[in-house]
XYZ file of C-alpha atoms in Angstrom:
300
model
C -36.782 24.607 5.247
C -33.754 24.663 8.275
C -34.277 21.210 8.669
C -33.811 20.509 4.595
C -30.911 22.497 4.770
C -29.360 21.356 7.788
C -29.681 17.533 6.920
C -28.597 18.339 2.996
C -25.227 20.063 5.247
C -24.983 16.929 7.310
C -25.538 14.640 3.774
C -22.601 16.574 2.592
C -20.448 16.909 5.733
C -21.093 12.732 5.653
C -20.552 12.365 1.940
C -17.169 14.411 2.563
C -15.929 12.217 5.958
C -16.576 9.131 3.694
C -14.391 10.151 0.479
C -11.564 11.403 3.449
C -11.594 7.320 4.405
C -11.729 6.100 0.815
C -8.616 8.864 -0.364
C -6.568 7.868 3.051
C -7.953 4.118 2.941
C -8.997 4.337 6.454
C -9.298 0.663 7.513
C -6.000 0.152 6.046
C -4.228 3.125 7.701
C -5.900 1.456 11.198
C -4.685 -1.794 10.551
C -1.269 0.018 10.380
C -1.750 1.955 13.783
C -2.963 -1.141 15.028
C 0.628 -2.654 13.923
C 2.705 0.949 15.397
C 1.199 0.864 19.167
C 2.060 -2.971 19.365
C 5.645 -2.081 18.605
C 5.292 0.756 21.202
C 4.272 -1.488 23.755
C 6.700 -3.703 23.468
C 9.859 -1.136 23.403
C 8.503 1.186 26.233
C 9.698 1.066 29.109
C 6.955 2.799 30.512
C 3.419 4.180 28.755
C 3.631 7.440 27.608
C 0.092 8.487 26.633
C 0.111 11.887 24.890
C 3.474 9.478 22.901
C 0.829 6.582 22.109
C -1.436 9.877 20.918
C 1.332 10.944 18.430
C 2.455 7.857 17.916
C -1.683 6.829 16.081
C -2.165 10.484 14.323
C 1.391 10.637 12.770
C 1.039 6.945 11.686
C -2.448 7.638 10.324
C -1.212 10.596 8.474
C 1.553 8.951 7.191
C -0.355 5.882 5.629
C -3.067 8.613 4.597
C -0.927 10.405 2.722
C 0.549 7.287 1.474
C -2.925 6.378 0.066
C -3.707 10.159 -1.002
C -0.263 10.289 -3.172
C -1.056 7.038 -4.376
C -4.446 7.205 -5.300
C -3.713 10.652 -7.319
C -0.960 8.641 -9.234
C -3.028 5.846 -10.580
C -6.172 7.841 -10.994
C -6.542 6.735 -14.447
C -5.501 3.195 -14.145
C -8.561 3.329 -10.717
C -11.103 4.504 -13.676
C -9.837 0.878 -15.788
C -11.146 -1.611 -12.427
C -14.131 -2.879 -10.958
C -12.635 -1.957 -7.737
C -11.458 1.035 -7.583
C -13.516 3.040 -10.047
C -15.130 4.084 -7.428
C -13.044 5.814 -5.636
C -13.079 9.535 -5.377
C -10.782 10.885 -7.858
C -12.112 8.592 -10.684
C -15.535 8.661 -10.092
C -15.102 12.360 -10.046
C -16.005 13.218 -6.320
C -12.849 14.671 -5.522
C -10.134 16.827 -7.859
C -6.448 15.553 -8.299
C -5.982 18.873 -6.606
C -8.087 18.566 -3.442
C -6.143 14.472 -3.097
C -3.099 16.728 -3.614
C -4.126 18.870 -0.904
C -5.138 16.340 1.667
C -1.945 14.110 0.688
C 0.540 17.149 1.601
C -1.412 18.571 4.913
C -1.267 14.844 5.836
C 2.303 14.331 5.115
C 3.313 17.994 6.738
C 1.299 16.759 9.987
C 2.355 13.025 10.076
C 5.933 13.497 10.238
C 5.679 17.048 12.451
C 3.604 14.218 14.562
C 6.472 11.735 14.424
C 9.379 14.449 15.129
C 7.968 15.381 17.898
C 8.436 11.786 19.008
C 12.161 11.218 18.091
C 13.986 12.769 14.466
C 14.602 8.967 13.955
C 10.801 8.183 14.262
C 10.469 10.911 11.877
C 12.676 9.824 9.250
C 11.484 6.246 8.566
C 7.696 7.926 8.265
C 9.280 9.529 5.554
C 11.241 7.038 4.224
C 8.406 5.035 4.388
C 6.220 7.781 2.522
C 8.936 7.832 -0.385
C 9.466 3.974 -1.185
C 5.328 3.823 -1.171
C 4.983 7.145 -4.024
C 7.780 7.207 -5.561
C 9.225 3.434 -5.911
C 6.942 0.849 -5.313
C 3.657 2.497 -7.204
C 5.458 3.395 -10.434
C 7.032 -0.281 -10.628
C 3.084 -1.757 -9.977
C 2.615 -2.023 -13.679
C 6.374 -3.087 -14.718
C 7.133 -6.090 -12.847
C 6.054 -8.176 -10.057
C 8.816 -7.385 -7.963
C 6.933 -4.402 -7.169
C 5.728 -6.340 -4.289
C 9.193 -6.873 -2.762
C 9.934 -3.101 -3.132
C 6.623 -2.491 -1.591
C 7.474 -4.802 1.247
C 9.902 -2.617 2.549
C 7.469 0.652 3.489
C 4.609 -1.945 5.019
C 6.772 -2.984 7.294
C 7.979 -0.009 9.130
C 5.139 0.123 10.726
C 5.724 -2.694 13.409
C 9.185 -1.753 13.487
C 8.315 2.371 14.058
C 6.302 2.014 17.213
C 9.516 0.454 18.727
C 11.957 3.381 17.378
C 9.329 5.811 18.517
C 9.465 4.208 21.911
C 12.936 4.034 22.447
C 14.492 6.200 20.117
C 17.062 3.430 19.211
C 17.589 1.188 16.078
C 18.447 -2.595 16.705
C 18.171 -6.119 16.572
C 14.836 -5.597 18.073
C 12.644 -2.794 15.302
C 15.041 -5.127 12.839
C 13.355 -8.494 13.853
C 9.684 -6.886 13.701
C 10.359 -5.324 10.229
C 11.760 -8.676 9.085
C 8.525 -10.364 10.168
C 6.262 -7.777 9.008
C 8.276 -8.011 5.859
C 7.845 -11.896 4.939
C 4.119 -11.664 5.328
C 3.344 -8.892 3.286
C 4.172 -11.826 -0.086
C 1.814 -14.272 1.264
C -0.992 -11.235 2.142
C -0.648 -9.674 -1.052
C 0.155 -12.537 -3.560
C -2.984 -14.141 -2.192
C -4.905 -11.157 -2.504
C -3.235 -10.237 -5.817
C -4.617 -13.888 -6.734
C -7.872 -13.318 -5.748
C -8.015 -9.645 -7.657
C -5.534 -11.152 -10.688
C -8.331 -10.533 -13.689
C -9.246 -7.143 -11.783
C -5.304 -6.122 -12.071
C -5.169 -6.900 -15.576
C -7.431 -4.069 -16.759
C -4.860 -1.685 -15.199
C -2.113 -3.050 -16.514
C -0.853 -4.172 -12.714
C 1.845 -6.863 -12.126
C 1.598 -8.382 -8.767
C 2.082 -12.054 -8.588
C 5.432 -13.237 -9.031
C 5.019 -16.023 -12.292
C 2.637 -13.192 -13.879
C 0.123 -16.035 -13.463
C -2.060 -17.717 -11.137
C -0.071 -20.754 -11.200
C 1.905 -23.776 -9.155
C 5.249 -21.167 -9.133
C 3.231 -18.692 -7.439
C 1.528 -20.729 -5.412
C 4.825 -22.528 -4.092
C 6.333 -18.913 -3.697
C 3.606 -17.899 -1.052
C 3.988 -21.329 0.683
C 7.958 -20.099 1.332
C 7.501 -16.671 1.941
C 4.556 -17.912 4.433
C 7.827 -20.561 5.954
C 10.197 -18.229 6.560
C 7.812 -15.175 8.546
C 6.786 -18.070 10.911
C 10.357 -18.654 11.931
C 10.869 -15.784 12.282
C 8.201 -14.953 14.572
C 9.556 -17.602 16.847
C 13.164 -16.595 16.840
C 12.575 -13.759 20.018
C 11.529 -17.401 21.957
C 15.290 -18.629 21.120
C 17.695 -15.577 22.631
C 18.724 -14.000 20.093
C 16.861 -10.724 19.533
C 17.856 -8.324 22.736
C 15.182 -7.509 24.480
C 12.415 -8.753 22.544
C 11.356 -12.006 24.035
C 9.049 -14.953 23.644
C 8.308 -17.328 26.266
C 7.279 -20.691 25.256
C 3.910 -21.059 25.827
C 3.542 -17.782 23.425
C 5.894 -18.952 21.134
C 3.893 -21.798 20.624
C 0.465 -19.723 20.073
C 2.733 -18.106 17.151
C 3.870 -21.420 15.996
C 0.469 -22.774 15.762
C -1.105 -19.477 14.150
C 1.758 -19.848 11.442
C 0.914 -23.445 10.799
C -2.906 -22.569 10.240
C -1.668 -19.913 7.692
C 0.847 -22.491 5.683
C -1.973 -24.764 5.826
C -4.245 -22.566 3.631
C -0.994 -21.855 1.565
C -0.825 -25.605 1.015
C -4.148 -25.649 0.263
C -3.399 -22.934 -2.456
C -1.201 -24.998 -3.874
C -3.853 -27.619 -3.787
C -6.781 -26.278 -5.720
C -5.273 -23.085 -7.175
C -8.716 -21.290 -6.951
C -10.676 -17.612 -5.553
C -11.422 -19.404 -2.585
C -8.483 -20.985 -1.063
C -6.854 -17.616 -2.013
C -9.487 -15.748 -0.145
C -9.080 -18.107 2.501
C -5.416 -16.922 2.601
C -5.217 -13.847 2.548
C -8.303 -13.747 5.468
C -6.214 -16.314 7.599
C -2.732 -14.111 6.611
C -4.992 -10.737 8.660
C -5.866 -12.530 11.437
C -2.009 -14.148 11.851
C -0.297 -10.430 12.034
C -3.223 -8.863 14.383
C -2.982 -12.285 16.743
C 0.651 -13.068 16.323
C 1.013 -8.880 17.617
C -1.263 -8.911 20.763
C 0.197 -12.368 21.394
C 3.590 -10.444 22.101
C 2.306 -7.979 23.792
C 0.223 -9.447 25.997
C 3.401 -11.948 26.548
C 5.465 -9.211 27.422
C 3.457 -7.521 30.584
C 3.055 -11.214 32.020
C 6.104 -12.803 32.195
């Protein structure tokens, strides 16, 4: 009997943990924390492990809170889409009240953790939550410009790490912000292309032209080019303390050209397979260049 009870408790905690990961979108949150830590390493004169832990914890809380608020707001729309109908709220595994408690608790914990790093860091984190939940989320069903608005909070993490390390905002974190800002357009439009039919069930308008057409594919190409240009700018001495060596710049450039190749393939074929390949290439690109930037700083 004790074994059976213990098994039930273990299963119950496992389900709670699984729902917590889903309501906070754990994989996305971890990728955001990765970006923040990369920005911290780039900005720091010396590494302080307590600061790293506060940044990782606070960053996860802020992203998790944004996602929890988002799922509360979109609960009825999530129930209409195949990819979201099994989320904790629309499936009935978690109540709206519980989700709100999680979101508020994560907001408080995140702001406090980031404030301990610096008030500027906490301010940018709070701005990110506000823009994501109060501006981006409501606009998703009204206009494709929601992706443009959503790119602002989405671009904050890479920059946030630098601000956390230096308590300063200048050309360096501004450049990191712009890299991730322009990266988001090909990434999210490729995702929107793949999931267009499902998004339309929920009434979301994610593609810039509203269609999987040449216009959308062309805009993906243009934003990818801008992303590449900004990503290699630190090699030319225009970005303060943020530097790239020539070998590192070549790696970043080649990585960007690979992504651009997949963008052209999408323009050529205009199918979901090409969109998926571009989306995967974009995820690889942003992670790879962040690693390259950090390694380059410490070896040069």
